GROMACS .gro file of C-alpha atoms in nm:
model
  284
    1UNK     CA    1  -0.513  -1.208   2.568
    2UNK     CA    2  -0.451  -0.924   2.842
    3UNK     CA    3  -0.213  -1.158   3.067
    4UNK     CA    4  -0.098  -1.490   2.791
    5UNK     CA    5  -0.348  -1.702   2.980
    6UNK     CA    6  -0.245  -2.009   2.768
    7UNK     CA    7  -0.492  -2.263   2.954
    8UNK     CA    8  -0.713  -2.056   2.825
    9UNK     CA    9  -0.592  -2.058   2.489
   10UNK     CA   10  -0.664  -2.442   2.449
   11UNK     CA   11  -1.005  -2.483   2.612
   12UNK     CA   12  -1.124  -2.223   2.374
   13UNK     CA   13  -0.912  -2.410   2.080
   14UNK     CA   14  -1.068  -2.760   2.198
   15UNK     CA   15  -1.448  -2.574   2.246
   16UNK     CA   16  -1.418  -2.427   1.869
   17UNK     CA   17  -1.241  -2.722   1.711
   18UNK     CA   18  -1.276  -3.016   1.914
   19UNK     CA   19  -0.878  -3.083   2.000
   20UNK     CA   20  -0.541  -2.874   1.980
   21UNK     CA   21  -0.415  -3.057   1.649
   22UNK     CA   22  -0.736  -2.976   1.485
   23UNK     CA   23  -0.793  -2.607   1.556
   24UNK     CA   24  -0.399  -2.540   1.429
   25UNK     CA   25  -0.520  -2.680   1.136
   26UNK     CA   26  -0.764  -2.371   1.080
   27UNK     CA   27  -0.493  -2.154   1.194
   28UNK     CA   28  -0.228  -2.295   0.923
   29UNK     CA   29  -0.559  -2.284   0.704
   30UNK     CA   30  -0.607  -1.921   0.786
   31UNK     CA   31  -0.235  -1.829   0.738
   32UNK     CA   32  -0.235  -1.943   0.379
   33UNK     CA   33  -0.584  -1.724   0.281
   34UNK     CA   34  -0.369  -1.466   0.403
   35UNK     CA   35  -0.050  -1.598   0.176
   36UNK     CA   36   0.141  -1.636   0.482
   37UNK     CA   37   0.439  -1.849   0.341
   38UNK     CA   38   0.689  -1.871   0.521
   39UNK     CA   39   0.454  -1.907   0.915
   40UNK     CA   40   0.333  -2.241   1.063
   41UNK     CA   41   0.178  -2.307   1.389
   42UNK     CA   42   0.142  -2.629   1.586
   43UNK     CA   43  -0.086  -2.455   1.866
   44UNK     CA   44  -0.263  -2.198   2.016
   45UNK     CA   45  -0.040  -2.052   2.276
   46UNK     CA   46   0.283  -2.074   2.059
   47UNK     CA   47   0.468  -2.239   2.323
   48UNK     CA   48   0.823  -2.372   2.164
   49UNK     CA   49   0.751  -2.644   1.917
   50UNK     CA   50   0.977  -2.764   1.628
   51UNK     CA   51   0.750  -2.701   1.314
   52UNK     CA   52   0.575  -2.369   1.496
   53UNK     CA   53   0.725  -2.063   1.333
   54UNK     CA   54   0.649  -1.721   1.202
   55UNK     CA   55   0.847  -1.433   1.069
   56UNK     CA   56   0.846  -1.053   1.186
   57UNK     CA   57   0.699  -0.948   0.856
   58UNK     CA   58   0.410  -1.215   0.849
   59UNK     CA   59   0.328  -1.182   1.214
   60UNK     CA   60   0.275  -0.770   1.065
   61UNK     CA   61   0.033  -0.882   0.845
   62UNK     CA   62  -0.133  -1.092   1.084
   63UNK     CA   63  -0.202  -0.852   1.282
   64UNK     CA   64  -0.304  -0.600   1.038
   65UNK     CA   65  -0.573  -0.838   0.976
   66UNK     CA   66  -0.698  -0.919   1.295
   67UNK     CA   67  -0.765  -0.557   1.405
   68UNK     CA   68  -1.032  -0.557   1.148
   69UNK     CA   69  -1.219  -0.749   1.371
   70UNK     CA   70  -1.337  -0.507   1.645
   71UNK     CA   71  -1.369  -0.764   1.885
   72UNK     CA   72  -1.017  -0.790   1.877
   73UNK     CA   73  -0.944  -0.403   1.827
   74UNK     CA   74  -1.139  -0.372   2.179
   75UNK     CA   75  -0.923  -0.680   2.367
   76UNK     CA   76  -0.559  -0.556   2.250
   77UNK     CA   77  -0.660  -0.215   2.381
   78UNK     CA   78  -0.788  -0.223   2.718
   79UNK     CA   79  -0.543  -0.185   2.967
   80UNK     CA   80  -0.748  -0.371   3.272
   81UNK     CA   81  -1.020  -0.609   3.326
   82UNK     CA   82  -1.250  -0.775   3.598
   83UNK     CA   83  -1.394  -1.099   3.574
   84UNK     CA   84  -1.576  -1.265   3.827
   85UNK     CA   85  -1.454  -1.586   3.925
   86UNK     CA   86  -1.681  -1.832   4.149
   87UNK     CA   87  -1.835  -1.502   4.272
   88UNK     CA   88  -1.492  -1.342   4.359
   89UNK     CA   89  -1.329  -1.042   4.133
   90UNK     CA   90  -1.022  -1.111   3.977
   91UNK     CA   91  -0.838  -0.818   3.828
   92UNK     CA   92  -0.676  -0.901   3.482
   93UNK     CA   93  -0.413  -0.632   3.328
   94UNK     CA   94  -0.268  -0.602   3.012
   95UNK     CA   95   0.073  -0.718   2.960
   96UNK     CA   96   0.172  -0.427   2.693
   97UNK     CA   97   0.383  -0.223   2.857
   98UNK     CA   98   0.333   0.042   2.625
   99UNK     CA   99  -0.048   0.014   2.626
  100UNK     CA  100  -0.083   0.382   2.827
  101UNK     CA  101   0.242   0.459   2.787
  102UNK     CA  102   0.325   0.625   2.450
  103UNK     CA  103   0.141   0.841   2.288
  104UNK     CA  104  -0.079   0.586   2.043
  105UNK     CA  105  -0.031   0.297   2.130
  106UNK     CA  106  -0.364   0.126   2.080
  107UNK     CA  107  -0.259  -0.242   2.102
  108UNK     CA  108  -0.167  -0.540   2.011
  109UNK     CA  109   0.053  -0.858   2.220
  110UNK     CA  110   0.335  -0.922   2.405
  111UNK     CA  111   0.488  -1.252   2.402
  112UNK     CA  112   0.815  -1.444   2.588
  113UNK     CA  113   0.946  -1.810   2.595
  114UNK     CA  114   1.291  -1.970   2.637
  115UNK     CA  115   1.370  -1.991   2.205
  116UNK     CA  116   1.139  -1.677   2.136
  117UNK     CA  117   1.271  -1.413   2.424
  118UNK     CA  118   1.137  -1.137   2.467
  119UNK     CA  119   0.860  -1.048   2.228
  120UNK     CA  120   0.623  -0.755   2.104
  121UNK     CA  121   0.393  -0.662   1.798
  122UNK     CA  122   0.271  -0.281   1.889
  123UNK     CA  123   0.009  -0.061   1.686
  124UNK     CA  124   0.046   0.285   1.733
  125UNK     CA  125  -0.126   0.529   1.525
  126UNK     CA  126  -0.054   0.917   1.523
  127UNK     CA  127  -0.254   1.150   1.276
  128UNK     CA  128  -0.338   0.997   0.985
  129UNK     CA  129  -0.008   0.791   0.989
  130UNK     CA  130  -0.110   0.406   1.129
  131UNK     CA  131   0.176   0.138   1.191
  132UNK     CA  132   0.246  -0.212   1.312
  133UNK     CA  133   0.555  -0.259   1.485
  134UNK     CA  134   0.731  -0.612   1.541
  135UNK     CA  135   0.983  -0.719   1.803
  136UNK     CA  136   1.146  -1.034   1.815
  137UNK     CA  137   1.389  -1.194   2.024
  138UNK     CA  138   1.497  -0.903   2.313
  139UNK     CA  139   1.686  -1.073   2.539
  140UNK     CA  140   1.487  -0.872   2.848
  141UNK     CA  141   1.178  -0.684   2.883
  142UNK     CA  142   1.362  -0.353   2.897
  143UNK     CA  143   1.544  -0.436   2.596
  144UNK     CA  144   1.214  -0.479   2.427
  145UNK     CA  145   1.053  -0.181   2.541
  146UNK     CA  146   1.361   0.035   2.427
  147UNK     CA  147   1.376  -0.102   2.057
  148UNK     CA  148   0.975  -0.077   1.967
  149UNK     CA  149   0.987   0.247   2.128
  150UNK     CA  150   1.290   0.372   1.916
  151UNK     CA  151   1.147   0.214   1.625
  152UNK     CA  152   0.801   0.352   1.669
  153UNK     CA  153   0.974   0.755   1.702
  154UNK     CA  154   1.204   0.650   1.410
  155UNK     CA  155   0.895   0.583   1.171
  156UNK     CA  156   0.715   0.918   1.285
  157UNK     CA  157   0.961   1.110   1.290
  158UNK     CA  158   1.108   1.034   0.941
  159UNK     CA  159   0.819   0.924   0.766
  160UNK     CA  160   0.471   1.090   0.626
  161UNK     CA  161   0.222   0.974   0.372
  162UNK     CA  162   0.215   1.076   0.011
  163UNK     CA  163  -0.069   0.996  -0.217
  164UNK     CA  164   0.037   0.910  -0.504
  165UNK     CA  165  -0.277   0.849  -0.703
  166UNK     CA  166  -0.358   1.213  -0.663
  167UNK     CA  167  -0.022   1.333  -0.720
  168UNK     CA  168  -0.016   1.162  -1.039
  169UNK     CA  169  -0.341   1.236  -1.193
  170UNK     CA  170  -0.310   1.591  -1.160
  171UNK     CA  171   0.055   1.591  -1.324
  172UNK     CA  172  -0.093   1.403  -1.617
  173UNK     CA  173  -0.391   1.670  -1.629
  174UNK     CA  174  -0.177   1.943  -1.611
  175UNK     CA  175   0.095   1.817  -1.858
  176UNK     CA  176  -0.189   1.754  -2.104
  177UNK     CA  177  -0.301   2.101  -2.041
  178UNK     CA  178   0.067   2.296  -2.111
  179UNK     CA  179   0.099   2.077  -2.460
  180UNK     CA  180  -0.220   2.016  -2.653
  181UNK     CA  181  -0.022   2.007  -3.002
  182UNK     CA  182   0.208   1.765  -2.806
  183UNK     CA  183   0.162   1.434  -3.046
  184UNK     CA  184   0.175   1.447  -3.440
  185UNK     CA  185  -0.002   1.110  -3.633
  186UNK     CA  186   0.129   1.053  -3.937
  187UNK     CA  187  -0.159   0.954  -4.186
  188UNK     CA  188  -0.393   1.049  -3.878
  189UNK     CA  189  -0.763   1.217  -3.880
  190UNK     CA  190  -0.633   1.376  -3.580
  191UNK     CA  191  -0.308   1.459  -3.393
  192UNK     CA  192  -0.535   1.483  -3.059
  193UNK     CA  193  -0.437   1.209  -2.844
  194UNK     CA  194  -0.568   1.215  -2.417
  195UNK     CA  195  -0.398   0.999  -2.200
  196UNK     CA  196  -0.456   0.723  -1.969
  197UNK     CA  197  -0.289   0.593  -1.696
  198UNK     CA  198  -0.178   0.234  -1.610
  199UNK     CA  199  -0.464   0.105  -1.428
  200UNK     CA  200  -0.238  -0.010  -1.123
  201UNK     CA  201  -0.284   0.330  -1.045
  202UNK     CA  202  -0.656   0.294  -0.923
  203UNK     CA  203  -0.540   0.051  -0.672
  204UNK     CA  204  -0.247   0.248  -0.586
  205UNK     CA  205  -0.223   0.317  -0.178
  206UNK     CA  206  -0.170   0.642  -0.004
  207UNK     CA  207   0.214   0.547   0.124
  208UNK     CA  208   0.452   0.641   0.379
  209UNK     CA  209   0.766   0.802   0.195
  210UNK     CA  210   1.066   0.968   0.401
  211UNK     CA  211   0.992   1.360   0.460
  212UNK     CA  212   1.350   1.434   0.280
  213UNK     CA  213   1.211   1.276  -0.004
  214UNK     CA  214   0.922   1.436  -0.040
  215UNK     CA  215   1.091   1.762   0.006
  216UNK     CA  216   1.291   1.741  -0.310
  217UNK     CA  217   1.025   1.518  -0.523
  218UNK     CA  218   1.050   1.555  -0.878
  219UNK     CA  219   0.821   1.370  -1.169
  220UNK     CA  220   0.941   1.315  -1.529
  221UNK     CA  221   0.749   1.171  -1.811
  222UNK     CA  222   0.860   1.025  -2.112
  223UNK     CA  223   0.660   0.964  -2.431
  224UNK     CA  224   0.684   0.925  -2.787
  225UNK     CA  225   0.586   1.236  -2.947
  226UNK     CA  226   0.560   1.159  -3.336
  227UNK     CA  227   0.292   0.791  -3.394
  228UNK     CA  228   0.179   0.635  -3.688
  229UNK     CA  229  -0.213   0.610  -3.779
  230UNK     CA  230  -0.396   0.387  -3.694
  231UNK     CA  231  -0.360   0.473  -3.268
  232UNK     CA  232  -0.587   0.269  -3.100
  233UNK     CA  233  -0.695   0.249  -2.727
  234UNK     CA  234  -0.439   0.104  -2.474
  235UNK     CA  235  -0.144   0.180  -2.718
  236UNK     CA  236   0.164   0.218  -2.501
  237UNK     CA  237   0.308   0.581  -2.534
  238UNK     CA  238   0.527   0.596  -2.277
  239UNK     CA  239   0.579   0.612  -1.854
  240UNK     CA  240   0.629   0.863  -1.553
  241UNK     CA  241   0.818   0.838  -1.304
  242UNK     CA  242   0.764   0.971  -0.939
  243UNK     CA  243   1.133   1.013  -0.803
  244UNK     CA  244   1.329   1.181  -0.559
  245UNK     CA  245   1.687   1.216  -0.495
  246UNK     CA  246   1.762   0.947  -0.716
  247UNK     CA  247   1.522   0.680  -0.534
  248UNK     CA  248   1.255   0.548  -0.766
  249UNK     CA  249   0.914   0.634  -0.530
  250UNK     CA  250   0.607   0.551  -0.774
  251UNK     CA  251   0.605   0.446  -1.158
  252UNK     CA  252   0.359   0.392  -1.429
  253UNK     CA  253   0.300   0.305  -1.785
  254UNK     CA  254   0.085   0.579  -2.015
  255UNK     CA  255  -0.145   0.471  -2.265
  256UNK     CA  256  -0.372   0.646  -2.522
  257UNK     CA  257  -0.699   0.689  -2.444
  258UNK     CA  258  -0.809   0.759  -2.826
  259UNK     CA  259  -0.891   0.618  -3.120
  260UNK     CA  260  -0.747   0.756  -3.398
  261UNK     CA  261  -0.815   0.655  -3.759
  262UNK     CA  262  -0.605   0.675  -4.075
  263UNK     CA  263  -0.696   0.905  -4.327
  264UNK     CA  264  -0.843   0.724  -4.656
  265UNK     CA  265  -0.911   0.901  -4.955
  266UNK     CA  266  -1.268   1.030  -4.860
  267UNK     CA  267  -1.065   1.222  -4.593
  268UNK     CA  268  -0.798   1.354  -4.806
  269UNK     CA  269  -1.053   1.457  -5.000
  270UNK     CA  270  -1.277   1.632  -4.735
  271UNK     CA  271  -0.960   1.811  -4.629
  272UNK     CA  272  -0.892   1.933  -4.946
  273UNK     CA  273  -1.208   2.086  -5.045
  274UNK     CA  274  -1.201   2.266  -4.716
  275UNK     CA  275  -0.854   2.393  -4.753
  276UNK     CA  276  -0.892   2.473  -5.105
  277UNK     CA  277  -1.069   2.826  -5.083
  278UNK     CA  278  -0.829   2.932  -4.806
  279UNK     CA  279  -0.560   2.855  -5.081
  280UNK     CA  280  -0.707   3.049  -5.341
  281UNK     CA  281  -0.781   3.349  -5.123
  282UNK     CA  282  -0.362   3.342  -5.050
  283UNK     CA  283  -0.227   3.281  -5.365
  284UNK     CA  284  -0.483   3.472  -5.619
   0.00000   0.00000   0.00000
């Protein structure tokens, strides 16, 4: 991994799968578990080969799963390495050029051949804010260096996270707070209606959203104020919308989180008898 030893790459393909052919089958195996669609590899080393392939985005994702593995996490980030080799040391250093270099850059590959060019998949991670960066096709080293490095600055410099999950529940607390005679239910036992959120929002990751946005963010919510008894759970009320200079950043569906039951006569009736003294006090 440090310096693209490729003979390397196939004795340890043929040692964990028995031949070249067969362990690309577990990669091409591996790359759909991971819904890699549009990626295909023919062997270990990704030397140029008609049906091996990959795209920018899916080699991102790749990546983002093999750091997971902290074996992995340790190799991509170590800048040197001795082995011993027949009792001699052989020093072995990391081809990332940027491994050292730029303030967090913790890993992950270069990579080079005639059709590919210059090639390199960077993970750099600043404060809380942790990216993948994918270069393909730089026509020289330098070149390569230059555009992960500018795109690596762009992203920190433009972008920082916004969680969304917490920004939404307590606009949806608060809202509920400022109108508590908000909903009227015709025919209802009660007009009292909480709210509950589209369940996407559990899931919902803490993303990275441009600072300008964020700056000017804004949140709108729309619901139907006037219902019709019976309201059951899950009955769609309305949505809100997390924007921000016109750019759509978050939105969700709102649902009621209460049952509420038509009045029948025994309730009509029950309201009447306890609104009836009030009514003689006012009007005797």
């Amino acid at each position: 991994m440090l310096c693209s030893g490729n003979d390397a790459a196939v004795c340890l393909a043929e040692s964990v799968a028995g031949s070249v052919a067969e362990f690309s089958n577990l990669m091409n195996k591996k790359a759909q578990e991971l819904g890699l669609l549009n990626s295909h590899f023919e062997s270990p080393h990704g030397l140029d080969s008609d049906g091996h392939f990959t795209t920018a985005y899916e080699l991102s994702l790749l990546t983002d799963y093999a750091l997971r593995n902290s074996t992995f996490l340790n190799i991509v980030g170590t800048k040197n390495y001795t082995v011993t080799i027949n009792g001699y040391p052989k020093n072995l250093s990391n081809t990332n050029e940027l491994l050292g270099n730029l303030n967090g850059v913790y890993g992950v590959k270069t990579g080079f051949t005639n059709g590919a060019n210059r090639c390199l998949v960077t993970s750099c991670k600043r404060g809380d804010m942790d990216i993948i960066c994918v270069v393909l096709g730089a026509d020289t080293k330098n070149f390569r260096t230059k555009d992960s490095i500018k795109l690596i600055e762009y992203v920190f410099n433009t972008y920082e996270y916004f969680n969304v999950k917490e920004h939404v529940t307590n606009y949806i607390n608060t809202w509920q707070n400022n109108n508590p005679d908000y909903f009227f239910v015709e025919k209802g036992v009660s007009n009292k209606i909480s709210l509950k959120i589209d369940s996407s929002l559990e899931n919902c990751p803490i993303i990275p959203v441009k600072k300008e946005l964020i700056s000017n963010l804004e949140t709108s919510i729309s619901i139907n104020s006037y219902l019709k008894a019976p309201v059951i759970p899950d009955t769609t009320l309305g949505n809100l919308v997390v924007y921000s200079n016109g750019t759509t950043i978050a939105e969700f569906n709102l649902y009621s989180d209460t049952n509420i039951e038509k009045n029948g006569i025994s309730n009509y009736l029950l309201n009447f008898f306890r609104s009836y003294p009030k009514y003689l006090e006012e009007n005797l």
